[in-house]
Tab-separated table of C-alpha atoms in Angstrom:
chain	number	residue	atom	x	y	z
L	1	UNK	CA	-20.721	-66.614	69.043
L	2	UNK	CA	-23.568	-67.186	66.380
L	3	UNK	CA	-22.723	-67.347	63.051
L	4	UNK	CA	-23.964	-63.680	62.744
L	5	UNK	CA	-21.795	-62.521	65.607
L	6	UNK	CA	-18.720	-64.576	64.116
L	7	UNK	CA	-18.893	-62.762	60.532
L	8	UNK	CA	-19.176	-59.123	61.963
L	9	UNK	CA	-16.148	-60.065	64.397
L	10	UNK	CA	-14.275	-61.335	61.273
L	11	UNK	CA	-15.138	-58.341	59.461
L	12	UNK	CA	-13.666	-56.194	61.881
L	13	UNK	CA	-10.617	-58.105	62.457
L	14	UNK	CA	-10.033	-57.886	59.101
L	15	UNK	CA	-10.259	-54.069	58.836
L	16	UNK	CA	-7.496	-54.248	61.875
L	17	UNK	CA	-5.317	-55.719	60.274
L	18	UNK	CA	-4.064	-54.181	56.928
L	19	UNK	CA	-1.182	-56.057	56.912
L	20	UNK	CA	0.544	-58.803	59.073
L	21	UNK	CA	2.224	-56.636	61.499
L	22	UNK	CA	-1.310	-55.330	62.443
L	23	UNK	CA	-2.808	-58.751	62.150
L	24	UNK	CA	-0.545	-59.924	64.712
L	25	UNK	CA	-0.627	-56.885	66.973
L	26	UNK	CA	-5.012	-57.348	66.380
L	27	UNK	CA	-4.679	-61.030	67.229
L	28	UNK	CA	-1.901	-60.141	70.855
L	29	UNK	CA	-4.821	-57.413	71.634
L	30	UNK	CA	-7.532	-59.853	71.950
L	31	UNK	CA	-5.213	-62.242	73.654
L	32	UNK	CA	-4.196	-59.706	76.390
L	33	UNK	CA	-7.920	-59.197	77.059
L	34	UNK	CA	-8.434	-62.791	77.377
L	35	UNK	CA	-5.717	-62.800	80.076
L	36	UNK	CA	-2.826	-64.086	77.662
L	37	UNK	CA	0.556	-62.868	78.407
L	38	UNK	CA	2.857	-61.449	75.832
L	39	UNK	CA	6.679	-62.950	76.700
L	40	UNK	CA	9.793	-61.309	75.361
L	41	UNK	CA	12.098	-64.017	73.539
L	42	UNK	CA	14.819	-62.621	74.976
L	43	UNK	CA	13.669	-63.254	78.410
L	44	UNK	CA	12.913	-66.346	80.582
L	45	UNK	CA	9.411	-67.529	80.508
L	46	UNK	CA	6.718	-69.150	83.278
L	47	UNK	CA	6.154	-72.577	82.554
L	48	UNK	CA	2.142	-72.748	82.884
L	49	UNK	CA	-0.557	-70.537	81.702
L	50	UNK	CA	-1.709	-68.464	78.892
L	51	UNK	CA	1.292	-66.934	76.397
L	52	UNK	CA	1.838	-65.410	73.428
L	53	UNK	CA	5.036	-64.418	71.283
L	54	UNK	CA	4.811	-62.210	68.195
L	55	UNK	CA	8.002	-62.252	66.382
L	56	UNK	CA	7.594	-59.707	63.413
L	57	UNK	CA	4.600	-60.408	61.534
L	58	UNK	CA	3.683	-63.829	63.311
L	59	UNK	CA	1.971	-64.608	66.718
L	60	UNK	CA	2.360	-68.013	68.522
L	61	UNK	CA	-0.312	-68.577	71.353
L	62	UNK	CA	-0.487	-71.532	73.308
L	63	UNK	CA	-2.197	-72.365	76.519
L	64	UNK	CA	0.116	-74.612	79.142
L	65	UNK	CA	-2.427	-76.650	81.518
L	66	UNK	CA	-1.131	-77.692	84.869
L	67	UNK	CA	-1.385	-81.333	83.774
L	68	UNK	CA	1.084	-81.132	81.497
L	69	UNK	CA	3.878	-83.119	81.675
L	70	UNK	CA	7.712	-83.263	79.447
L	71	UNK	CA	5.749	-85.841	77.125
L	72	UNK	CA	2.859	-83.750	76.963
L	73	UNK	CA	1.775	-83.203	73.023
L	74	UNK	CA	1.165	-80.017	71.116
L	75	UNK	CA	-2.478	-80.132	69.568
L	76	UNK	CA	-1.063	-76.762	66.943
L	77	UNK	CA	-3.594	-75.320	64.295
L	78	UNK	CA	-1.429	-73.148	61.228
L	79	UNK	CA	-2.303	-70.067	59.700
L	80	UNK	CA	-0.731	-66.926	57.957
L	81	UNK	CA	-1.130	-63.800	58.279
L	82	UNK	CA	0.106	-62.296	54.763
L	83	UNK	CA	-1.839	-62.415	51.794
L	84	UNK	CA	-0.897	-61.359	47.921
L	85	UNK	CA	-0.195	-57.563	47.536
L	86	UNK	CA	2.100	-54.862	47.045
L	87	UNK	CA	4.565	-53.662	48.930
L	88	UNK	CA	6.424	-50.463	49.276
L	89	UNK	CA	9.635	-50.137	47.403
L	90	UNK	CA	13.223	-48.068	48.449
L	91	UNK	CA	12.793	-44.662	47.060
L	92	UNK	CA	9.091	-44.681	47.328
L	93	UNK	CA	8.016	-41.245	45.737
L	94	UNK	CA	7.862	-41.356	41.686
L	95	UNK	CA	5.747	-40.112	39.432
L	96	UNK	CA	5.502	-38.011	36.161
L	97	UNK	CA	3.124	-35.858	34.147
L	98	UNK	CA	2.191	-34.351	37.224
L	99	UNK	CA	0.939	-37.384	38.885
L	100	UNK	CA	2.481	-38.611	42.418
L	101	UNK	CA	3.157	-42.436	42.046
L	102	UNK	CA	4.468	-45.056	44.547
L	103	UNK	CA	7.083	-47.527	44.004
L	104	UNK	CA	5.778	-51.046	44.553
L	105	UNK	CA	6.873	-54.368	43.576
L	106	UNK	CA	4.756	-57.234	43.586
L	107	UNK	CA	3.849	-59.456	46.492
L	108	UNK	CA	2.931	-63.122	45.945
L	109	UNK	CA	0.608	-64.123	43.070
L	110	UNK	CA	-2.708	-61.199	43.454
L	111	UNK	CA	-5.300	-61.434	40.979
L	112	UNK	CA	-4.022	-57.391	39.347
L	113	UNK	CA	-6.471	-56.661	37.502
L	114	UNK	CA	-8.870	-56.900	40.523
L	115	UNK	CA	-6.754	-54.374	42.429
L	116	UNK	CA	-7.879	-51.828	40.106
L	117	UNK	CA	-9.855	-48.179	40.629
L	118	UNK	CA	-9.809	-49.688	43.875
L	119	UNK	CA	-9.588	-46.577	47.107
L	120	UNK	CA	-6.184	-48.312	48.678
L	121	UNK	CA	-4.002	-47.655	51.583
L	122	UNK	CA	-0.829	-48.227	52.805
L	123	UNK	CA	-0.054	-49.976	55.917
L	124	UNK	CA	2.603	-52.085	57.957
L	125	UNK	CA	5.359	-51.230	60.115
L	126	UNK	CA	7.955	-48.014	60.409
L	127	UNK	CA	11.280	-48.970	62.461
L	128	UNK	CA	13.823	-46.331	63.583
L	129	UNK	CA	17.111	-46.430	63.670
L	130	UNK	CA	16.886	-47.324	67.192
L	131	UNK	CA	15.006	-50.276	66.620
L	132	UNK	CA	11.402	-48.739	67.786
L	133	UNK	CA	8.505	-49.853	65.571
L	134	UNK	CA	5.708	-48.056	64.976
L	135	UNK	CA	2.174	-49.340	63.246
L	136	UNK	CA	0.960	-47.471	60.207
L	137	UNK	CA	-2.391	-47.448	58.282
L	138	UNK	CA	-2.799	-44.050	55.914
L	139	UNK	CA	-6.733	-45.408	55.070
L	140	UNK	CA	-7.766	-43.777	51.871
L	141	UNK	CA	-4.341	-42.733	49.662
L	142	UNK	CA	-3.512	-44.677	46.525
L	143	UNK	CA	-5.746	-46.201	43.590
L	144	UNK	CA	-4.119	-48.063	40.525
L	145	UNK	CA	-6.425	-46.147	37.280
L	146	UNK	CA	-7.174	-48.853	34.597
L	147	UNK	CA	-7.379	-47.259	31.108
L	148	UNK	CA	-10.251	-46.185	29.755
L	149	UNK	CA	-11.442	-48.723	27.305
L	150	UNK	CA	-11.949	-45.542	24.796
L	151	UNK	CA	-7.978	-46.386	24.657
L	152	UNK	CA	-7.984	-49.567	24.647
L	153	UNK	CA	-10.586	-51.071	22.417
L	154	UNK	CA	-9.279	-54.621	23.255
L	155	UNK	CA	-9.402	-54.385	26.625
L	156	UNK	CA	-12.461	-56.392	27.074
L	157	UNK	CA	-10.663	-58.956	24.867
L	158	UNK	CA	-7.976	-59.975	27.157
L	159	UNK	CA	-6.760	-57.572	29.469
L	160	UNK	CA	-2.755	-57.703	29.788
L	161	UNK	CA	-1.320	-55.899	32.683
L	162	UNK	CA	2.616	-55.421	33.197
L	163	UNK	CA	3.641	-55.804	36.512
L	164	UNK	CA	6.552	-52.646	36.453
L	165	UNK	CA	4.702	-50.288	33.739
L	166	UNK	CA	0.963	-50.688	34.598
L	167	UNK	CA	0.862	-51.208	38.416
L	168	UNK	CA	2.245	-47.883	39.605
L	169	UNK	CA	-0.744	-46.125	41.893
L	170	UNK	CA	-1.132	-42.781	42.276
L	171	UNK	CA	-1.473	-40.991	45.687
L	172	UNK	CA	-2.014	-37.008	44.178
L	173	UNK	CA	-0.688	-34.563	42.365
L	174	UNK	CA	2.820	-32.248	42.087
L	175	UNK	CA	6.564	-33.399	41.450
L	176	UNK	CA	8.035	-36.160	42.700
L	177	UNK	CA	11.301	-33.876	43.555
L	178	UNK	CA	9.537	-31.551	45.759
L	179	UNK	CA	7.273	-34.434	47.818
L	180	UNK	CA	7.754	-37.524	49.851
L	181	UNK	CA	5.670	-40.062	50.498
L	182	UNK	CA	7.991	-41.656	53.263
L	183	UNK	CA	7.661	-38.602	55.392
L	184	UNK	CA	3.589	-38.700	54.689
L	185	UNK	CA	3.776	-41.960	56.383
L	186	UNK	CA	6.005	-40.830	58.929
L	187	UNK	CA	3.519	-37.822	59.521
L	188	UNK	CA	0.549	-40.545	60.000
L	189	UNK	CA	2.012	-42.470	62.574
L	190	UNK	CA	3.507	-39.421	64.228
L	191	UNK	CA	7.134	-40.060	63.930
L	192	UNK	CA	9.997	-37.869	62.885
L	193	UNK	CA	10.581	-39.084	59.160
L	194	UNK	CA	14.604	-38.604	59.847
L	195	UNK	CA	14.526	-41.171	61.972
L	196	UNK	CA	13.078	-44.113	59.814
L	197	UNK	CA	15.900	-46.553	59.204
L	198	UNK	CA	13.483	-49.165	57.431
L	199	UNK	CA	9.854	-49.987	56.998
L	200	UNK	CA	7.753	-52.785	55.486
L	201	UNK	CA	4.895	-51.619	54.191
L	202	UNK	CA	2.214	-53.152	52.340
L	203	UNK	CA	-0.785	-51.640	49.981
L	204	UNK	CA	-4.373	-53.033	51.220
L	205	UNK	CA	-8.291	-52.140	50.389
L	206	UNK	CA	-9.766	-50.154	52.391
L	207	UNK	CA	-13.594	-51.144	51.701
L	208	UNK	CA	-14.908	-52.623	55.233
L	209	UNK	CA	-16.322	-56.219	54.844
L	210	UNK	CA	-19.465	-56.947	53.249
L	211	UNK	CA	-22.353	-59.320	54.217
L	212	UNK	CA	-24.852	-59.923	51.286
L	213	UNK	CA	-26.863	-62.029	48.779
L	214	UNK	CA	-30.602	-63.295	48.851
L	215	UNK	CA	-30.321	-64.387	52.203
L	216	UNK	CA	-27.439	-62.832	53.787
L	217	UNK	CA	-25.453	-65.487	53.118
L	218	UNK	CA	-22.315	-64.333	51.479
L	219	UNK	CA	-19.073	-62.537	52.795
L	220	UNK	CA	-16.670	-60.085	50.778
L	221	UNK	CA	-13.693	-59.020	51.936
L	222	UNK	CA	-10.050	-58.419	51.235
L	223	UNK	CA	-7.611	-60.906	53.257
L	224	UNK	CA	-9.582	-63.837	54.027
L	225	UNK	CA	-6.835	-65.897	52.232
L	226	UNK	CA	-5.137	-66.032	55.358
L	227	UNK	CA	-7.583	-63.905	57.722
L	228	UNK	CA	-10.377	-66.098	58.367
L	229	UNK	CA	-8.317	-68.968	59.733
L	230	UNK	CA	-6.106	-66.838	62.603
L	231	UNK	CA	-9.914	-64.962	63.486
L	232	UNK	CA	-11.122	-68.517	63.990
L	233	UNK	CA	-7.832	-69.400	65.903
L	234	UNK	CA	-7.701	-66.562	68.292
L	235	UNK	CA	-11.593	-66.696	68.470
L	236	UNK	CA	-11.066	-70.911	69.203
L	237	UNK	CA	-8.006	-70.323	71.308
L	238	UNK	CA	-9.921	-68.130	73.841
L	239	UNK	CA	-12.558	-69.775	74.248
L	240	UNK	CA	-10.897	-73.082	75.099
L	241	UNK	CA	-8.667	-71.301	77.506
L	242	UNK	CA	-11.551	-69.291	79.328
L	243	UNK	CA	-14.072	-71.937	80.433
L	244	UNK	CA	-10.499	-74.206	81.146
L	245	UNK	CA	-11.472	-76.599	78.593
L	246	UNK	CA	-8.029	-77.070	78.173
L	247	UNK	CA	-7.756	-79.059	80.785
L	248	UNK	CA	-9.843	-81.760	79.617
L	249	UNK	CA	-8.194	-84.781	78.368
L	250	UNK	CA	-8.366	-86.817	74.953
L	251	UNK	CA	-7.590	-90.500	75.085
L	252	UNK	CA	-3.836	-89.929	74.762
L	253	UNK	CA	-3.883	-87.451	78.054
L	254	UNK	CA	-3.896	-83.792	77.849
L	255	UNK	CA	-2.883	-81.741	75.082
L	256	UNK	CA	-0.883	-77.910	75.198
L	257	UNK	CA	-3.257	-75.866	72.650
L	258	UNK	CA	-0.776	-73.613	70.071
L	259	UNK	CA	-2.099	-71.023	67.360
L	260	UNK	CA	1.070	-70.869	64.638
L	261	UNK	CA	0.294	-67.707	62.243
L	262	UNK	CA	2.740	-67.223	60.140
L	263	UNK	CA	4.548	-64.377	57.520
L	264	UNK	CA	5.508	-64.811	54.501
L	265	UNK	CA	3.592	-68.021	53.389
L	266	UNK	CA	2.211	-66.051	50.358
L	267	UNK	CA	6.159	-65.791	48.774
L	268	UNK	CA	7.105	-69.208	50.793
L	269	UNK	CA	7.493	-69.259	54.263
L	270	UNK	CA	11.565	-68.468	53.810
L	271	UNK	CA	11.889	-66.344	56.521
L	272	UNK	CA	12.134	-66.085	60.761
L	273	UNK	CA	8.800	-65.475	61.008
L	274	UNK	CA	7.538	-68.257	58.178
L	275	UNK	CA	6.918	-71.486	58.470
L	276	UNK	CA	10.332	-72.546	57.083
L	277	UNK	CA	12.291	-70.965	59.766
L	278	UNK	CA	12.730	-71.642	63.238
L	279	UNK	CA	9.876	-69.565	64.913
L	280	UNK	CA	7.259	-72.356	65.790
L	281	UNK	CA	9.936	-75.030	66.633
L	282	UNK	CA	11.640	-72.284	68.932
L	283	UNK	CA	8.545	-72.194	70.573
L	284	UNK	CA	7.766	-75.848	70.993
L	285	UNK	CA	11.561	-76.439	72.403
L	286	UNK	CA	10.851	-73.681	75.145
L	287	UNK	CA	7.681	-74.897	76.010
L	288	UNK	CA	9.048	-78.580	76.314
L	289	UNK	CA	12.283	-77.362	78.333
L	290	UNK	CA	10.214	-75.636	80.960
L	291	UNK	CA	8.265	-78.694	81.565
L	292	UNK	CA	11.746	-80.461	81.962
L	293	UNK	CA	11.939	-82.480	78.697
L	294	UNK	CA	14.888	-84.191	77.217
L	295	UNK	CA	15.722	-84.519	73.857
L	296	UNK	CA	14.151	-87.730	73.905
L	297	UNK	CA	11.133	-86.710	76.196
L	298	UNK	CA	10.542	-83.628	73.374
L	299	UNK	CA	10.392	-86.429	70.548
L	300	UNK	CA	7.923	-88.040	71.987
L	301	UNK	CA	5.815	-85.303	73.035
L	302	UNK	CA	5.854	-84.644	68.929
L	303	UNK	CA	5.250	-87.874	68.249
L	304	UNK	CA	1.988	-87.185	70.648
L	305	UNK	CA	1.271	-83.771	68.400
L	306	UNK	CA	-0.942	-83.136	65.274
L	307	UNK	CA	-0.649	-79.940	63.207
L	308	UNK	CA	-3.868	-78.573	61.354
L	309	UNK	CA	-3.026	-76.274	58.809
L	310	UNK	CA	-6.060	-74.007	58.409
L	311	UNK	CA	-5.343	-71.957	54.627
L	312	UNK	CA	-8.210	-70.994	52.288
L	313	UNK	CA	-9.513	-73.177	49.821
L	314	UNK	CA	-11.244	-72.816	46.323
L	315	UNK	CA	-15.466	-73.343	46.343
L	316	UNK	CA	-16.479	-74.475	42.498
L	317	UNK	CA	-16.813	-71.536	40.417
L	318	UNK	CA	-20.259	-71.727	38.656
L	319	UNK	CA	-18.662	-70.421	35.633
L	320	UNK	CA	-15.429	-72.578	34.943
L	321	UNK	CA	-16.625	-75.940	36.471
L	322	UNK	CA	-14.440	-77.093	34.214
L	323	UNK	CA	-11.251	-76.113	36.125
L	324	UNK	CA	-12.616	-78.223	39.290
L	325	UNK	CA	-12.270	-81.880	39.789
L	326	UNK	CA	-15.282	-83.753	37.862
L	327	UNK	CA	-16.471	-85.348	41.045
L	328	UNK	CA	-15.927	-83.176	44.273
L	329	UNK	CA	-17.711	-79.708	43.901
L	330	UNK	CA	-17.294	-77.697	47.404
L	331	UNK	CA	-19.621	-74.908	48.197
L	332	UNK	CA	-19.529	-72.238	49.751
L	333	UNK	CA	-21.662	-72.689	53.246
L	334	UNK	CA	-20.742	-76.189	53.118
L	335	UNK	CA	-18.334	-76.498	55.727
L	336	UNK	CA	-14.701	-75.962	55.900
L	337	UNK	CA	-12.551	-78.268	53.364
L	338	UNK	CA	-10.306	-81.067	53.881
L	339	UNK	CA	-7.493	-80.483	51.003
L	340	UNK	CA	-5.881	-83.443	49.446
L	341	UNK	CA	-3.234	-83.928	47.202
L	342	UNK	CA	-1.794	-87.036	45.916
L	343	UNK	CA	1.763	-84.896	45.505
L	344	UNK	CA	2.022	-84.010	49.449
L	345	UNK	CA	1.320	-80.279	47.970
L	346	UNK	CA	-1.086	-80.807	50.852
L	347	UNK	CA	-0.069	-82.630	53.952
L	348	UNK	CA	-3.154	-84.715	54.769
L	349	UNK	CA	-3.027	-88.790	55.107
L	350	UNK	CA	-5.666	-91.161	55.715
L	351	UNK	CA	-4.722	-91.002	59.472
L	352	UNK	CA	-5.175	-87.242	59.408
L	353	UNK	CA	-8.320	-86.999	57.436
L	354	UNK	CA	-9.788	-89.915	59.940
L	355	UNK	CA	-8.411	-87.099	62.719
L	356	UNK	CA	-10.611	-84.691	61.209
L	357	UNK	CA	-14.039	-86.682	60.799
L	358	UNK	CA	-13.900	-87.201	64.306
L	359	UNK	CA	-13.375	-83.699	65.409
L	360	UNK	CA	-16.406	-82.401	62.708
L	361	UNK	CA	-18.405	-84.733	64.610
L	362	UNK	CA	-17.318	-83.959	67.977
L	363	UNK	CA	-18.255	-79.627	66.950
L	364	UNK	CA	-21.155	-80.914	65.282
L	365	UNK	CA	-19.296	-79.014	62.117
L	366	UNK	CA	-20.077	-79.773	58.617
L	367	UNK	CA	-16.787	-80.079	56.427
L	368	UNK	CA	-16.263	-80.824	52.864
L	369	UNK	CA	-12.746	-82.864	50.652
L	370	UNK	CA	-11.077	-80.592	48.059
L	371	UNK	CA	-8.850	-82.324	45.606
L	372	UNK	CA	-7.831	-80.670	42.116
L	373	UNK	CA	-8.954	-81.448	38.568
L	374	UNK	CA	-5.623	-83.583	37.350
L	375	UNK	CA	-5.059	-80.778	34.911
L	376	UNK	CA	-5.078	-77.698	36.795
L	377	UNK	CA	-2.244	-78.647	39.678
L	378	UNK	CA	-3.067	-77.003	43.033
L	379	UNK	CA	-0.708	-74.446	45.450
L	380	UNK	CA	0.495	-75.440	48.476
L	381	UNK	CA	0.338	-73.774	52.297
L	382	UNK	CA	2.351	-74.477	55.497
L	383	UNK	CA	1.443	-77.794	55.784
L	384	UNK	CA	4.227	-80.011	53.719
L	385	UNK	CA	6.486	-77.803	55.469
L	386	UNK	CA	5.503	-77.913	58.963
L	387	UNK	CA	5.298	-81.573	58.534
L	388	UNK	CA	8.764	-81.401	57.134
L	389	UNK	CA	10.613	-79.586	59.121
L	390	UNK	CA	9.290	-80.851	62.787
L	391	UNK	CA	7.755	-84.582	61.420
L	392	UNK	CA	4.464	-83.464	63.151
L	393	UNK	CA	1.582	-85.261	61.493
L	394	UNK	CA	0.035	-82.725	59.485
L	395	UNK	CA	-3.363	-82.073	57.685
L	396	UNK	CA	-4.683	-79.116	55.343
L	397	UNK	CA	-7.971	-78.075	55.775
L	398	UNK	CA	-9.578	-74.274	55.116
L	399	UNK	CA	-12.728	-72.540	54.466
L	400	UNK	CA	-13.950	-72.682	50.764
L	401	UNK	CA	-13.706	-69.089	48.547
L	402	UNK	CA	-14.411	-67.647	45.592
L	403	UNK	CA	-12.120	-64.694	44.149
L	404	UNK	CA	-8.844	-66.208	45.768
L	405	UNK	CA	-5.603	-64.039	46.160
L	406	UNK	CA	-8.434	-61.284	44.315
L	407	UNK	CA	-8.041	-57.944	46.399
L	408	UNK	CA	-11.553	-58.378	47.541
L	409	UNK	CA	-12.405	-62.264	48.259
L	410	UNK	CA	-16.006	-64.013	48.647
L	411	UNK	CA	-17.404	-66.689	51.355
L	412	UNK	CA	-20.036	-68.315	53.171
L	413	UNK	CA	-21.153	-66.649	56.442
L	414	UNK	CA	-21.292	-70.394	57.965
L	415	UNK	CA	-17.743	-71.697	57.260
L	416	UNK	CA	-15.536	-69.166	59.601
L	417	UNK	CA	-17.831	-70.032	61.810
L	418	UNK	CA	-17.847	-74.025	61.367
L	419	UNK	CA	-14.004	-73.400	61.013
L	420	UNK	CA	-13.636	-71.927	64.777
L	421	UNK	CA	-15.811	-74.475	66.376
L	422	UNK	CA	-13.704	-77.041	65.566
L	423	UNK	CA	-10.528	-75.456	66.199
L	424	UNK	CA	-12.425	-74.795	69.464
L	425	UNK	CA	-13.157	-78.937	69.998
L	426	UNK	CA	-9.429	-79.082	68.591
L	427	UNK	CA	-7.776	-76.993	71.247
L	428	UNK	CA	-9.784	-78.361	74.131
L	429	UNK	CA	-8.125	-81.616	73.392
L	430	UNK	CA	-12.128	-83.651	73.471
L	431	UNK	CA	-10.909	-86.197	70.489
């Protein structure tokens, strides 16, 4: 793809995927097309070819090449697919004064007060009580109405939003008593609304992705904190499976390509489907048992591995420089970032950052270092904890934003782009 073609494909995986559920049903799509094959975890699996798993709202892809071997490493890039929202509480239908109102409660850290007079939806996953799930997006329903500033004269003065008496959308008009906004969703996705045992469902934008600026080189959209790095690993994933670049070999043999994208890494990867559970490693032991490993074979195949976790990363903000390290100033268009932290809240060493140069080069890929001004400490991502939990040398990199965890978020065209061609030259194993 160009970098043209790359930004209208992200911007329409990113409409597809509302919430994580879709993202990882968007992201098994492509890979059926691509001639993946979705396995059942329940089931015994093939030992080479093209797979993937989605357990909830995750997806693990990986690409087993007939070279491989029980030592053979994993070459794994990270991503999530959640981002900061609202989600859908029990007992969904409130309201008062005539207004219709949904119960939410607050997911992750968003920006609020950029959710506001915003057209939302609702979207994620209805389960039955006999365990069928069903995908949901409503597309134009809810909006969260800021008050007029004719009421608040101060507003402009520092605008102070509580979480349980301020963000409470409205989705139309009656008595709470007499509607219900569980059996509108059940109506959208065509199920009976008797039937719905449970249901995660998250409010997201609905305004489609938007390329602009001088010259048509900015990005907005909601979810690119985590959406841009699973497009560019699906995007990379395929295309080092198609052309069997896979099967090339680095100069420690060959490598068995993974895409990790996680749930939950937006409230902290506790869960089966984050990156503190057991999802990825359940993977990696499969994988490794099929080829015949031992315990001791497996070790070494991770000692063999390297883990790039691919999260969004901040860009210098033009108007609080300030909050940005005095010295390193990423931009947006720049090329994708290599996060450091002295405090492991990012997992990259010198032996990892040395990794990445040489696969930059190898794409022919830009990339810029992010570290934090000492005063403003940074988040983290899946990275410590992947590192953590399966002592997998680990590195964070991720494409530069304005606007993060904002409900509509702002990039370079270039650096999805730059991002997938070297999770490309990463998969097919070159470096």
């Amino acid at each position: 793809m160009t970098i043209g073609e790359h930004i209208l494909d992200l911007r329409d995986f990113i409409a597809a995927s509302p919430s994580s559920f879709h993202a990882a049903h968007e992201s098994g799509r492509r890979l059926a097309l691509a001639g993946f094959t979705q396995l059942a975890e329940v089931e015994a699996w093939p030992t080479h070819g093209k797979f993937f798993v989605i357990r909830d709202g995750a997806i693990i892809a990986w690409v087993v090449p007939e070279t491989a071997t029980a030592t053979t490493g994993f070459n794994i890039l990270g991503a999530h697919t959640d981002s900061p929202s609202f989600k859908l509480k029990p007992k969904p239908t409130t309201g008062r004064f005539g207004w219709l109102q949904a119960g939410v409660e607050v997911y992750g850290g968003p920006l609020l007060n950029s959710w506001l007079d915003r057209e939302l939806q609702l979207a994620g996953r209805l389960v039955d009580v006999d365990g069928t799930e069903t995908l949901v997006a409503t597309g134009p329903l809810l909006r969260f109405p800021q008050l007029a500033i004719h009421l608040d004269r101060s507003a402009n003065d520092g605008l102070k939003l509580d979480r349980q008496g301020h963000m409470n959308p409205i989705w139309g008009q009656g008595n709470p008593a007499n509607e219900d906004l569980l059996g509108l969703l059940a109506g959208k996705a065509g199920v009976q609304a008797e039937n719905i045992g449970g249901y995660d469902i998250m409010v997201a934008d609905t305004a489609p992705g938007q390329v602009f600026g001088a010259d048509n080189e900015f990005f907005a959209s909601g979810r690119m904190d985590n959406l841009t790095s699973v497009h560019a690993g699906v995007v990379a994933l395929i295309a080092a499976a198609s052309d069997g670049a896979n099967h090339k070999e680095g100069a420690q043999g060959p490598k068995i390509p993974v895409l990790a994208a996680f749930d939950h890494e937006e409230i902290g990867s506790g869960s089966r489907s984050g990156a503190c559970g057991p999802i990825l490693e359940d993977i990696l032991v499969r994988v490794s048992d099929s080829l015949g490993a031992s315990a001791s074979d497996r070790r070494r195949a991770f000692a063999n591995s390297l883990c790039i976790s691919a999260d969004a990363g901040h860009a210098v903000h033009p108007n609080y420089s300030e909050r940005h390290d005095p010295a390193n100033h990423p931009v947006l268009n720049g090329g994708p970032l290599l996060k450091i932290n002295a405090n492991q809240r990012y997992a990259t060493d010198a032996v990892g950052a040395a990794v990445w140069a040489k696969l930059c080069a190898a794409a022919g890929a830009p990339y810029q270092e992010f570290v934090s001004n000492n005063d403003v400490p940074c988040g983290s991502t899946i990275g410590p904890l992947t590192a953590t939990r399966l002592g997998i040398r680990t590195l964070d990199v991720g494409t530069p934003l304005l606007s993060m965890h904002s409900a509509r978020e702002l990039c370079g065209v270039a650096d999805p782009h730059h991002l997938a061609r070297i999770a490309e030259t990463f998969f097919s194993a070159v470096v």
